[in-house]
CSV table of C-alpha atoms and ligand atoms in Angstrom, one decimal:
chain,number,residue,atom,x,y,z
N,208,UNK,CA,97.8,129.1,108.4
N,209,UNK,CA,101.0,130.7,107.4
N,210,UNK,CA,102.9,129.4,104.6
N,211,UNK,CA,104.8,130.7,101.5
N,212,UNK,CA,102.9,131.3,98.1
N,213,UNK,CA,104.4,130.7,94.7
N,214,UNK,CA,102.1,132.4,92.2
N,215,UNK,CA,103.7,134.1,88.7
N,216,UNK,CA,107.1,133.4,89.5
N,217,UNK,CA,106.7,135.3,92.7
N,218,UNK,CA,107.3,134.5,96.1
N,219,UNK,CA,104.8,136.1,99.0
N,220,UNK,CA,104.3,135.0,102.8
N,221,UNK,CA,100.6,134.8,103.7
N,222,UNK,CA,98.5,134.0,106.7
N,223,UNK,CA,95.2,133.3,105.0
N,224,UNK,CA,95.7,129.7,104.2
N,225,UNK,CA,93.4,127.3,105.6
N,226,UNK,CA,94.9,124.2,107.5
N,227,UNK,CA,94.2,120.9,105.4
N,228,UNK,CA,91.4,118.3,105.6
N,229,UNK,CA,93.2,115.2,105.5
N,230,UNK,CA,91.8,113.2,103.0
N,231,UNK,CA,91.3,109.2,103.7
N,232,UNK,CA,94.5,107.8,104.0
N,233,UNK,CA,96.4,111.0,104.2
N,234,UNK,CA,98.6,112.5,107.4
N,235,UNK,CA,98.1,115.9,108.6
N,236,UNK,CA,101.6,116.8,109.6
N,237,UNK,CA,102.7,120.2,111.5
N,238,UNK,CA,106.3,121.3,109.8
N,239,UNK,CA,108.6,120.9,112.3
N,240,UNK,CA,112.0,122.4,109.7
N,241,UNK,CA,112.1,122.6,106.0
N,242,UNK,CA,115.0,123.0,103.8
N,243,UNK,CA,115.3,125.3,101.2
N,244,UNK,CA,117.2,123.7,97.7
N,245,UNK,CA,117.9,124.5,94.3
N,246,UNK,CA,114.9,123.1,93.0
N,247,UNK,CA,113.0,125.8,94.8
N,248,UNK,CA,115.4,128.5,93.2
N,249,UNK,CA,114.2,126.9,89.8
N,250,UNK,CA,110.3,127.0,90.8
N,251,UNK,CA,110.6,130.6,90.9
N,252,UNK,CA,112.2,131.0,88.0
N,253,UNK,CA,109.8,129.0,85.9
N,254,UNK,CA,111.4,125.2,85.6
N,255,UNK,CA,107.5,123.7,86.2
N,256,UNK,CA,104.9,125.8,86.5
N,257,UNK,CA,103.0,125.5,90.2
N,258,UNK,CA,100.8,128.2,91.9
N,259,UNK,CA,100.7,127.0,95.6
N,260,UNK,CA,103.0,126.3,98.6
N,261,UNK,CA,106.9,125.9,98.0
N,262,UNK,CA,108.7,123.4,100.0
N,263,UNK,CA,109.6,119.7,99.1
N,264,UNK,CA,112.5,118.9,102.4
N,265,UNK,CA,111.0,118.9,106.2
N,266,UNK,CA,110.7,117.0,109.0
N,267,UNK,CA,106.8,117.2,110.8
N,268,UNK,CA,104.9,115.7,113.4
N,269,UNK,CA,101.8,113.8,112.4
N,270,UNK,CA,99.0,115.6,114.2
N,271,UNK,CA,95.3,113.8,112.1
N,272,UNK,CA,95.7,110.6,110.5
N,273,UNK,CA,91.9,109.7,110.0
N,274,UNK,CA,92.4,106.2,109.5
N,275,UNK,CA,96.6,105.9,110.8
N,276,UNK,CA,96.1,106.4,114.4
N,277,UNK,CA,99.5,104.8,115.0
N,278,UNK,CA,101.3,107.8,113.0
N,279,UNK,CA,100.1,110.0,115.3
N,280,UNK,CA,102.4,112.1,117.6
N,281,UNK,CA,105.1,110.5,115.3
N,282,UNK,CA,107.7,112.3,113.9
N,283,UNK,CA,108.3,112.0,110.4
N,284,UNK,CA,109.6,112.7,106.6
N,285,UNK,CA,108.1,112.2,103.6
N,286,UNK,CA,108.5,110.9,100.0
N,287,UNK,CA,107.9,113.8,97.9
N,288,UNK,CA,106.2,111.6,94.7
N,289,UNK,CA,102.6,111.1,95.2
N,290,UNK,CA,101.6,108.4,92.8
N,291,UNK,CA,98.1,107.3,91.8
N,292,UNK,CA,98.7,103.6,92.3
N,293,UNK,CA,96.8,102.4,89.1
N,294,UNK,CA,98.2,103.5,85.9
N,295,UNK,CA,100.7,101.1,83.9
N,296,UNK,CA,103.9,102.5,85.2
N,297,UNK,CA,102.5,102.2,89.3
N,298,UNK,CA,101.1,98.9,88.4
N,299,UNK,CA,104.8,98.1,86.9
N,300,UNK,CA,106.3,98.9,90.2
N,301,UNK,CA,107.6,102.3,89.1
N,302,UNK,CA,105.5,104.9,91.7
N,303,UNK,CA,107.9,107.5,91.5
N,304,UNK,CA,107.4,107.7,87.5
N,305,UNK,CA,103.8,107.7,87.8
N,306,UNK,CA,102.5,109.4,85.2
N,307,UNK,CA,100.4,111.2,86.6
N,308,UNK,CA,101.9,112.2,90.1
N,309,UNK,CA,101.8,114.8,92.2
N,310,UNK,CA,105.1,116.0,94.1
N,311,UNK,CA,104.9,117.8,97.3
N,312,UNK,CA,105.6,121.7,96.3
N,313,UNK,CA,106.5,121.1,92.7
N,314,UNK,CA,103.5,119.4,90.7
N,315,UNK,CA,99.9,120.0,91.9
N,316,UNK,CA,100.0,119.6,95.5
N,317,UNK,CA,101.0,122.0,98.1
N,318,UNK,CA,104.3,122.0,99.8
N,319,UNK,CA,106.3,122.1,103.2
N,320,UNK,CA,107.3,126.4,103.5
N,321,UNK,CA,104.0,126.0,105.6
N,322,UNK,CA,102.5,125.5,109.0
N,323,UNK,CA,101.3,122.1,108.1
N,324,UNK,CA,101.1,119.4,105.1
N,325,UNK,CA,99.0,117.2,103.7
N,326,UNK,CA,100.3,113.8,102.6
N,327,UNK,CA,99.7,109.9,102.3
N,328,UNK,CA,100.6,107.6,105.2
N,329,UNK,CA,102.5,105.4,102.8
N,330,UNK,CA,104.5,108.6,101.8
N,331,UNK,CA,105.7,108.7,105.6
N,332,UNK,CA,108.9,107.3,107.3
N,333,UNK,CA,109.4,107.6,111.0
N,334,UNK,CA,112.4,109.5,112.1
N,335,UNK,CA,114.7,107.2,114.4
N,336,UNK,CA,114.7,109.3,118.0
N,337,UNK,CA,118.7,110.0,117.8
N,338,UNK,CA,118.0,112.0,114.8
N,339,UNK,CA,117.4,115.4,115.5
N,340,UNK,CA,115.2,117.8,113.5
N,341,UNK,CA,118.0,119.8,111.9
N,342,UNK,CA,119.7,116.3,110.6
N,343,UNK,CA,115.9,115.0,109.4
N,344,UNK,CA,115.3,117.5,107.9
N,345,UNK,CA,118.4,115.9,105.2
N,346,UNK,CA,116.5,113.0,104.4
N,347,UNK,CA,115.1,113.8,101.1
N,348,UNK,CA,118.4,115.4,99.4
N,349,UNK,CA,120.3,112.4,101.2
N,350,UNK,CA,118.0,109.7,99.7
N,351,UNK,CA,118.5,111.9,96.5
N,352,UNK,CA,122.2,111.0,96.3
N,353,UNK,CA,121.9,107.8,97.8
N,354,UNK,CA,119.8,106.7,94.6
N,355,UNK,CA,123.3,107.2,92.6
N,356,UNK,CA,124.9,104.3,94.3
N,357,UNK,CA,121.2,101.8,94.1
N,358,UNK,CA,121.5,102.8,90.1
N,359,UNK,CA,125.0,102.3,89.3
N,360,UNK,CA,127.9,100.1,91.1
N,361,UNK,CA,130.6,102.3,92.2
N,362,UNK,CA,133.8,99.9,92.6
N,363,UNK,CA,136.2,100.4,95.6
N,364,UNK,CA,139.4,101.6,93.3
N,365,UNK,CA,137.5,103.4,91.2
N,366,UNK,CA,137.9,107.0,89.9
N,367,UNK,CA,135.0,109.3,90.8
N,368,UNK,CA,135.4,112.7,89.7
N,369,UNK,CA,132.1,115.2,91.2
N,370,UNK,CA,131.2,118.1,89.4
N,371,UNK,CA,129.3,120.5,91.6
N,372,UNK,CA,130.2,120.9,95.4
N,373,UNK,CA,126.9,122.8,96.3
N,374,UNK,CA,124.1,121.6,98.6
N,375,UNK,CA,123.4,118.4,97.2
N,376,UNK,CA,127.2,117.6,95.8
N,377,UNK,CA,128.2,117.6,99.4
N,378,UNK,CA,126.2,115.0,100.7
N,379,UNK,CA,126.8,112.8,97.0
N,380,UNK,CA,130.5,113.3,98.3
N,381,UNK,CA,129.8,112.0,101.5
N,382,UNK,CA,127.6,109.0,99.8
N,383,UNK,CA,129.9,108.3,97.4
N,384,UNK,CA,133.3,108.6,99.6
N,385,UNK,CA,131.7,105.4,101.5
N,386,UNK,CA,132.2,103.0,98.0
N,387,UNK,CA,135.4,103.1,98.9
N,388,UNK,CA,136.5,104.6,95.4
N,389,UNK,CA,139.4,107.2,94.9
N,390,UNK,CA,136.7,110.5,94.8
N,391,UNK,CA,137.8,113.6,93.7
N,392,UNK,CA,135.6,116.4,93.9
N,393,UNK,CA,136.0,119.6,91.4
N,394,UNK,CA,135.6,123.0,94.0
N,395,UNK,CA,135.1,126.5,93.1
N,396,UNK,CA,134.9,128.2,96.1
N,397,UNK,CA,137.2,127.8,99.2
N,398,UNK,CA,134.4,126.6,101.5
N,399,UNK,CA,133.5,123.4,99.4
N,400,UNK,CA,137.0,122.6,99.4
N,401,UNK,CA,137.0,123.2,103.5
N,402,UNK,CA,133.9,121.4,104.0
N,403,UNK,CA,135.1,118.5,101.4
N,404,UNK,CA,138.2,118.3,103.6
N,405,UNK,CA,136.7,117.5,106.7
N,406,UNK,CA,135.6,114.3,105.7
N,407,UNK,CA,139.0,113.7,104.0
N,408,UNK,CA,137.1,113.6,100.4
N,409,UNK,CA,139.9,115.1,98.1
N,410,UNK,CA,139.2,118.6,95.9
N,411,UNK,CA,140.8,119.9,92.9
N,412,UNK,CA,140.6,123.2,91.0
N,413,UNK,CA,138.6,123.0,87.4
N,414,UNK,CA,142.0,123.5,85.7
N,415,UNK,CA,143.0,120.6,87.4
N,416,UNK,CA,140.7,118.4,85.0
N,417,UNK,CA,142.3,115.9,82.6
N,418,UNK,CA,140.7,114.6,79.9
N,419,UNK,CA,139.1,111.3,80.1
N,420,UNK,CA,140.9,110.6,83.4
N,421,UNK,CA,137.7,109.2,85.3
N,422,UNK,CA,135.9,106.2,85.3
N,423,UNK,CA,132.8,107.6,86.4
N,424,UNK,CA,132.0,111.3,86.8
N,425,UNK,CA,128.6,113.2,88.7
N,426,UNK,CA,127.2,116.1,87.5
N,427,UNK,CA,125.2,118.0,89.9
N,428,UNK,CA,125.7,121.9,88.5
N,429,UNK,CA,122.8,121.4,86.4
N,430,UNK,CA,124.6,123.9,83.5
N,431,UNK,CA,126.2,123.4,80.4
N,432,UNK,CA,129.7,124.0,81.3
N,433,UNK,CA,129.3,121.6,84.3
N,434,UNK,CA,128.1,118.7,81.7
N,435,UNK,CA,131.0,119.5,79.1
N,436,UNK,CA,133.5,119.6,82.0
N,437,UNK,CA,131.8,115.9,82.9
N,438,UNK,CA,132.2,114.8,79.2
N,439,UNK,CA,135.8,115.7,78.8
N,440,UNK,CA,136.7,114.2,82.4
N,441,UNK,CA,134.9,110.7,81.9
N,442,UNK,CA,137.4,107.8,80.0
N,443,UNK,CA,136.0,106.2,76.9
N,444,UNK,CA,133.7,103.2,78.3
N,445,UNK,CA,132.9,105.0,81.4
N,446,UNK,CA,129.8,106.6,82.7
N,447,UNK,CA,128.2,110.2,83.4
N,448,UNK,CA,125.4,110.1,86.3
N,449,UNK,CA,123.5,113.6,85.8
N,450,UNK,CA,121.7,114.3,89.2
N,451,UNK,CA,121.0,117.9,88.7
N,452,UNK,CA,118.2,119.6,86.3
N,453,UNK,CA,118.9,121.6,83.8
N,454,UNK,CA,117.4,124.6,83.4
N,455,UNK,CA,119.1,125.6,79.6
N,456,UNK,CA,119.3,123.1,76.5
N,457,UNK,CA,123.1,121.5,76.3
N,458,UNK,CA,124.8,121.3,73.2
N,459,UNK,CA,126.0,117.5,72.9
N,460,UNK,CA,128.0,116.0,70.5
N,461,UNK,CA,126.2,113.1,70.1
N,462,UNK,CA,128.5,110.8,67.6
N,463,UNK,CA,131.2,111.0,70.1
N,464,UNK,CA,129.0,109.6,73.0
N,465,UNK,CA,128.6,107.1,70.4
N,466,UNK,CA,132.4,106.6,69.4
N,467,UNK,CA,133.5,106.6,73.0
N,468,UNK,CA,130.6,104.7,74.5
N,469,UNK,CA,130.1,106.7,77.2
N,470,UNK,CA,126.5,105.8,79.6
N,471,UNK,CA,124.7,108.7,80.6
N,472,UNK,CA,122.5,107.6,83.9
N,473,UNK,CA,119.5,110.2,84.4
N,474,UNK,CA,119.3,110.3,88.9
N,475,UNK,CA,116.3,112.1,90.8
N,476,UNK,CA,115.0,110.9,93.9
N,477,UNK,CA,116.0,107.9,96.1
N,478,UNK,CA,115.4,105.6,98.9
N,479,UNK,CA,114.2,107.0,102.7
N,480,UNK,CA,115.3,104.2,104.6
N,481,UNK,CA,118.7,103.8,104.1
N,482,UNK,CA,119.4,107.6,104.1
N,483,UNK,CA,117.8,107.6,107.6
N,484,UNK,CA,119.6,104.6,108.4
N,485,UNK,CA,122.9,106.7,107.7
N,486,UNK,CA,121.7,109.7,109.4
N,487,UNK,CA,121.5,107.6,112.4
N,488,UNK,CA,124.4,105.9,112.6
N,489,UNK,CA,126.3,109.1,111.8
N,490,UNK,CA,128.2,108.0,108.5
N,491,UNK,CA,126.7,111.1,106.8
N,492,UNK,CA,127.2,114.6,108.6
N,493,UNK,CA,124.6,117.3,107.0
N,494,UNK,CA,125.5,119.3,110.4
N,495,UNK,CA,128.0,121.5,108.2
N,496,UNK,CA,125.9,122.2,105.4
N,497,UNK,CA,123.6,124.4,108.2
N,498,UNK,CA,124.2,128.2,106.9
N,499,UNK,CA,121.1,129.6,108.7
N,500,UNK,CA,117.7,128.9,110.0
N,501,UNK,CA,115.0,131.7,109.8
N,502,UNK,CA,111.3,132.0,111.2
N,503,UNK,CA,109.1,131.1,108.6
N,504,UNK,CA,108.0,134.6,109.0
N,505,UNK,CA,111.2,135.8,107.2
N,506,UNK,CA,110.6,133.2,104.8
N,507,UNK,CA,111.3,135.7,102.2
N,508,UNK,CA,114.6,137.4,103.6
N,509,UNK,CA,115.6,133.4,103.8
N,510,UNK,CA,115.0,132.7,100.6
N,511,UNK,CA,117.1,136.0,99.7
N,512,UNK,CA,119.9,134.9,102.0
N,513,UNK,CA,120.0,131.2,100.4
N,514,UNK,CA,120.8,132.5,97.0
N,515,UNK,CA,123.5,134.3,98.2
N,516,UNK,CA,127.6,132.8,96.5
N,517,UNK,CA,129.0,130.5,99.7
N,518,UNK,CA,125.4,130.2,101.4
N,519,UNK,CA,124.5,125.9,101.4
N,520,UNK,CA,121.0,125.0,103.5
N,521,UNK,CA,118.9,128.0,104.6
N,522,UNK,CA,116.3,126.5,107.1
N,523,UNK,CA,112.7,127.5,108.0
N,524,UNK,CA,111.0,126.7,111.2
N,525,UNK,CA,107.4,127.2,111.1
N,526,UNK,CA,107.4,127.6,115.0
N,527,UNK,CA,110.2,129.8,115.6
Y,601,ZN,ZN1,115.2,119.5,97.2
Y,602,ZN,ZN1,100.4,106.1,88.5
């Protein structure tokens, strides 16, 4: 099959992959869409290193399921964290900290820039019928932000200040903007603020910041100037949620976390339900984020055309 290789650092597209066995209790799944995000920007550049197929966001069609013949003909997403079910932290009731996991196109299993995938039943959620591939295809980056609000009570009233109005910080705005809180969201570039706008979240400039003027502040730029714009924005007692890897050490001044009694909330990934619940019903709107979608056969021009300044999700469709 076709797919797209990570090896070195490198990105190539090659057609000499063979289709996977599923294993017992596993789903073969033909890749409907996959979404291209920053984590897969960070693969290549050495965040974890993975020799196989790229891809962690898609939407499939269960096409084997040895022992699942209900999945079958179903279409579906997938939690990313496969966890082996019997060390201390599974047996805690902690699978997505499994110590020794595999995660779909990051950690020793390949990913979803393929023809098909390979993963466990219980990884699978159906997709309700009224959502369509290109809003599916959402699921994981929306679960992703919607595990901000399971970890931390955001108060109607509150002041929410977002750092970071990329891929992901648009859909957290969206997320967040439904606790009811007074959001603010800190833009760069005209077309966050545009997009922001449409779903009435409020934006301001970076100068704009005031120190300590937010109750609870999301960092999603993943760099050091994003977390010390976070740290001076967040009030004394108040809370930083960091839902972005970094890719370079941060300098923190540790007393003063101390001092000021500030929580710092580590956020990865989330719940599948409710984000397909909201997908549904239409409360969150991924349509906008949509900058392209390529043939997986262009995988590579994709991937050049997602890293591209003002370019959000870059989609590939295996059967284009
Ligand atoms: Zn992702
Ligand atoms: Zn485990």
């Amino acid at each position: 099959m076709k797919a797209l290789w990570l090896e070195n650092q490198k990105l190539s597209l090659r057609h000499d992959l063979p289709v996977p066995e599923p294993r017992p209790g596993y789903a073969l799944v033909r890749v409907r869409l996959a979404g291209i995000c920053a984590t897969d920007f960070e693969m290549t550049r050495g965040y974890y290193p993975f020799t196989g197929i790229l891809g962690h966001e898609f939407v499939g069609e269960v096409v084997a399921a040895p022992d699942g013949s209900a999945w079958m003909g179903k279409r579906v997403v997938g939690e990313i964290n496969i966890a082996c079910g019997e060390c201390a932290t599974c047996t805690r009731g902690y699978p997505t900290h499994c110590e020794r996991r595999a995660v779909l196109g990051i950690r020793a299993v390949h990913g979803a820039f393929a023809e098909y995938l390979e993963l466990p039943l219980k990884n699978l959620h159906e997709v309700p019928d009224a959502v369509p591939d290109d809003i599916a295809v959402f699921c994981e980056p929306l679960a992703a932000a919607l595990e901000i609000t399971q970890q931390v009570h955001i108060q109607p009233g509150e002041r929410v200040l977002l750092v970071g109005a990329g891929r992901l910080g648009q859909l957290i705005a969206q997320v967040i903007a439904l606790t009811g809180c007074a959001l603010q969201a800190v833009i760069r570039h005209d077309y966050q603020r545009k997009i922001l706008e449409q779903h009435g979240i409020e934006t301001i400039s970076e100068g704009m910041v005031r120190t300590g003027g937010w109750d609870k502040v999301v960092e999603v730029t993943g760099s050091p100037g994003g977390f010390n714009l976070a740290r001076r924005a967040v009030r004394p007692g108040g809370m930083i949620v960091l839902k972005s890897t970094f890719k370079d050490d941060v300098q923190v001044n540790l007393s003063s976390i101390v001092v000021d009694e500030i929580t710092l909330v580590g956020s990865r990934c989330g719940p599948f339900e409710p984000a397909l619940a909201l997908l549904a019903s239409g409360q969150v709107d991924p349509s906008v984020l949509i900058s392209a979608r390529y043939p997986l056969d262009e995988a590579l021009e994709a991937f050049r055309y997602a890293g591209e300044p003002g370019v959000l999700k870059v989609l590939l469709a295996p059967a284009d």
